[in-house]
CSV table of C-alpha atoms in Angstrom, one decimal:
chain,number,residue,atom,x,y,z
A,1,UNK,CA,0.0,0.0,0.0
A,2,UNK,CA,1.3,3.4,-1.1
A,3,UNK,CA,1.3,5.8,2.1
A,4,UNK,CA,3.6,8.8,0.3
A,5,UNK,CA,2.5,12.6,0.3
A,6,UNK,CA,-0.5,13.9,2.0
A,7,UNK,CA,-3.1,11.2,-0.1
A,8,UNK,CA,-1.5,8.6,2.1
A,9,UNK,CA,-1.4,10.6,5.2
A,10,UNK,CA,-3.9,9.9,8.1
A,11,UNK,CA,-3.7,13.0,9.4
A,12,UNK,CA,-4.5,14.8,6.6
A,13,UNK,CA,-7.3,12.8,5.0
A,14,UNK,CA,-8.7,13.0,8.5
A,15,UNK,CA,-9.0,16.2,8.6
A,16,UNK,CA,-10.2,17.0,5.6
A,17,UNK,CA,-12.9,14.9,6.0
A,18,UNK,CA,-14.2,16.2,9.3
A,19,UNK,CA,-14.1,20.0,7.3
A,20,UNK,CA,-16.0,18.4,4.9
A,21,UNK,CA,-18.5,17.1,7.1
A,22,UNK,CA,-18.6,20.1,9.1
A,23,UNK,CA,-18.7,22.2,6.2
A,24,UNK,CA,-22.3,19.8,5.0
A,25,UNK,CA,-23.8,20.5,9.0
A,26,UNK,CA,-23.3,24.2,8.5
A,27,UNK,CA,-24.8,24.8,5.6
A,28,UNK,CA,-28.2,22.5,6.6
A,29,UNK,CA,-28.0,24.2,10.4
A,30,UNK,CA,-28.3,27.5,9.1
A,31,UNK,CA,-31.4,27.9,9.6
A,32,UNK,CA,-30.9,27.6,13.3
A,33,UNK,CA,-28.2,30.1,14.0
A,34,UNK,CA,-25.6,27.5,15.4
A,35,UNK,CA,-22.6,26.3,14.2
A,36,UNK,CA,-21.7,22.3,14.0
A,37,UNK,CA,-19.1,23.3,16.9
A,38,UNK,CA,-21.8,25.1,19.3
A,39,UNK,CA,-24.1,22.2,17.8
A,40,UNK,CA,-21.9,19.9,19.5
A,41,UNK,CA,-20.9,21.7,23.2
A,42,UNK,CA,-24.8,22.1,23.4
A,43,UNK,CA,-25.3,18.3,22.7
A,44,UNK,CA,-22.7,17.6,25.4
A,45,UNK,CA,-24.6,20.0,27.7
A,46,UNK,CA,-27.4,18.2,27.1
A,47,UNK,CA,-26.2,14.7,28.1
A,48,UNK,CA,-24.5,15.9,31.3
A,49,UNK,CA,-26.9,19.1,32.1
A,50,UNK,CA,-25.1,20.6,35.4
A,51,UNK,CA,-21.8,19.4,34.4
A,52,UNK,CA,-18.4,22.0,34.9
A,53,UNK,CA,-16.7,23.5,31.8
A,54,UNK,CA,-14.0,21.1,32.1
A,55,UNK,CA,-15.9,18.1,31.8
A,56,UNK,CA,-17.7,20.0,28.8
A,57,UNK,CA,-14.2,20.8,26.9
A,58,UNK,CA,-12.9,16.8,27.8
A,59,UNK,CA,-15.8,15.4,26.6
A,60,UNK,CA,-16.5,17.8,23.4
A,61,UNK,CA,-12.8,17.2,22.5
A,62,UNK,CA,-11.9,21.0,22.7
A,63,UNK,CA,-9.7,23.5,25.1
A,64,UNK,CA,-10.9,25.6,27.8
A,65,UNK,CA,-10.3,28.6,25.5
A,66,UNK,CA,-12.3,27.7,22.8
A,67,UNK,CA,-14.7,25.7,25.1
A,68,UNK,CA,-15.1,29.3,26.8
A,69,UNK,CA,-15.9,31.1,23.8
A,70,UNK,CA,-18.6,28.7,22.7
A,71,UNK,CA,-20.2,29.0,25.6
A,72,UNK,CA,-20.1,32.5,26.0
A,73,UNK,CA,-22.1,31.9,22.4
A,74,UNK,CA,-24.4,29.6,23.4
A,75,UNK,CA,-25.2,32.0,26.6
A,76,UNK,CA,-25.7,34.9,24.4
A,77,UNK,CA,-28.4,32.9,22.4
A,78,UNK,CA,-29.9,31.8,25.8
A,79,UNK,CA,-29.7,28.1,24.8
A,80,UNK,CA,-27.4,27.3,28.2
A,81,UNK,CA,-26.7,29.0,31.6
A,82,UNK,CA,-23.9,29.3,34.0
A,83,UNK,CA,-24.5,28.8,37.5
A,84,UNK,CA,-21.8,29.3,40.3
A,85,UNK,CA,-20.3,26.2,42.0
A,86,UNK,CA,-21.5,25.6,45.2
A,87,UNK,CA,-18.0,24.1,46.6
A,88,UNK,CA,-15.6,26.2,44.3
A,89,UNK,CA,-16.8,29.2,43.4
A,90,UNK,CA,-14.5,30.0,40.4
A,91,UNK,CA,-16.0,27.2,38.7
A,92,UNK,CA,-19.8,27.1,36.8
A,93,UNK,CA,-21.9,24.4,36.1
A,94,UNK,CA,-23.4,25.0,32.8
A,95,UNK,CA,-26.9,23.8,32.7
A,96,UNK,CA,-28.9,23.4,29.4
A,97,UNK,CA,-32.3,25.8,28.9
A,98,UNK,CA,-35.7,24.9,27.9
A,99,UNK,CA,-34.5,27.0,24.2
A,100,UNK,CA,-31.5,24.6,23.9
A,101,UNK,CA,-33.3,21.3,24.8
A,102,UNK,CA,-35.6,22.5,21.8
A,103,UNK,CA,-32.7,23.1,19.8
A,104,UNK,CA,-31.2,20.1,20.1
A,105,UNK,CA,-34.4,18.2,19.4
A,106,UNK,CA,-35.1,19.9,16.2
A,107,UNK,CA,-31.3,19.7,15.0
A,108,UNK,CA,-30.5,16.2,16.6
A,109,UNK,CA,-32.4,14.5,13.2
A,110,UNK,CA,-30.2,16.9,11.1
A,111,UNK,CA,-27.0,16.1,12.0
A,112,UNK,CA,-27.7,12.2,11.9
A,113,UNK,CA,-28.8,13.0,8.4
A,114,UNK,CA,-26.0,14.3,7.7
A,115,UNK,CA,-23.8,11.9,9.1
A,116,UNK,CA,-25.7,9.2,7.2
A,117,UNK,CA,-25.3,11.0,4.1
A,118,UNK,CA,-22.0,11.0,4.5
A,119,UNK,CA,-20.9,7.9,5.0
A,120,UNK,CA,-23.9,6.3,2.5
A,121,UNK,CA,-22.3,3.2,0.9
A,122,UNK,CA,-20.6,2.3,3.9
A,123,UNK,CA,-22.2,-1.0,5.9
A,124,UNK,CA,-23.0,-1.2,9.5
A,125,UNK,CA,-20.3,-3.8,9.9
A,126,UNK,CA,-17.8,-0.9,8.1
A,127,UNK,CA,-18.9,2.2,9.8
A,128,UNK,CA,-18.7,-0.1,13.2
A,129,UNK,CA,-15.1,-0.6,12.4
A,130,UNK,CA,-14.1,2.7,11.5
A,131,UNK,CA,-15.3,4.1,14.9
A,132,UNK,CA,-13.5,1.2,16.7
A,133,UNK,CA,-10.0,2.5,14.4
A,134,UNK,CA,-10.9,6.2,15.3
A,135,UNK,CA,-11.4,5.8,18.7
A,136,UNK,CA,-7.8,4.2,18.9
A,137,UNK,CA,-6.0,6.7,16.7
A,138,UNK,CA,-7.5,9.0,19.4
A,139,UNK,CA,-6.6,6.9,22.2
A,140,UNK,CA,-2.7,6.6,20.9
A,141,UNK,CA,-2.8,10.6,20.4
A,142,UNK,CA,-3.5,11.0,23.8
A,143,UNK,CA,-0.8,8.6,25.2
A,144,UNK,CA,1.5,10.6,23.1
A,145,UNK,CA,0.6,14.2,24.3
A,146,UNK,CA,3.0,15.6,26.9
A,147,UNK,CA,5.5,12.6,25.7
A,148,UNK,CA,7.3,14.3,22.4
């Protein structure tokens, strides 16, 4: 197998893919004045309602700056809130609104859409695989990280 130059690079095709794919969810979110990376923060939000921005950034795969500035977006839009912690208060626990919980129900179908567009051709059995191979690139990313 021929792995030269950026065709063959895992990486790269990985990311272009995912700004593909984000690229399809912004276009058909539009309409709803979020962007696929608000999209998913507030999906987050919405599985762990009460949760600390930390635990938002870990699980949403992003740092604490950028996890700051999408939710100081998603605040703005009144789709989540911050409330002070009640043992430390220097940290919020970000709780999801009634708006956002109707966001996310109306968008939810849109982005599976568009994920099933996206990988159309692709059996159960394949798509079950390439989660189990992304899921371990990520796992070997983060065993290297501090290490290099």
């Amino acid at each position: 197998m021929n792995r030269e130059g950026l065709d063959g690079s895992i990486g790269f095709l990985m990311g272009v893919t995912y700004r593909k794919l984000s690229h399809l969810l912004l276009q058909r979110l539009k309409d709803y004045d979020i962007t696929p990376e608000q999209w998913s923060v507030l999906y987050r939000i919405q599985e762990m309602d009460g949760c600390i921005q930390k635990e938002i950034a870990e699980r949403s795969g992003k740092d604490k700056p950028t996890t700051t500035r999408i939710l100081d977006a998603l605040e703005a839009k009144g789709l989540v809130r911050r409330k002070i912690g009640e043992n430390d208060r220097r940290s919020f626990r970000i709780t999801i609104t009634d708006k956002g919980k109707e966001l996310i129900r109306q968008t939810e179908p849109i982005e599976k859409k568009a994920v099933q567009d996206a990988a159309a051709g692709l059996s159960d059995g394949e798509i079950e695989t390439l989660l189990r191979l992304l899921r371990h690139i990520g796992d070997n990313v983060d065993g290297l990280s501090g290490k290099e």
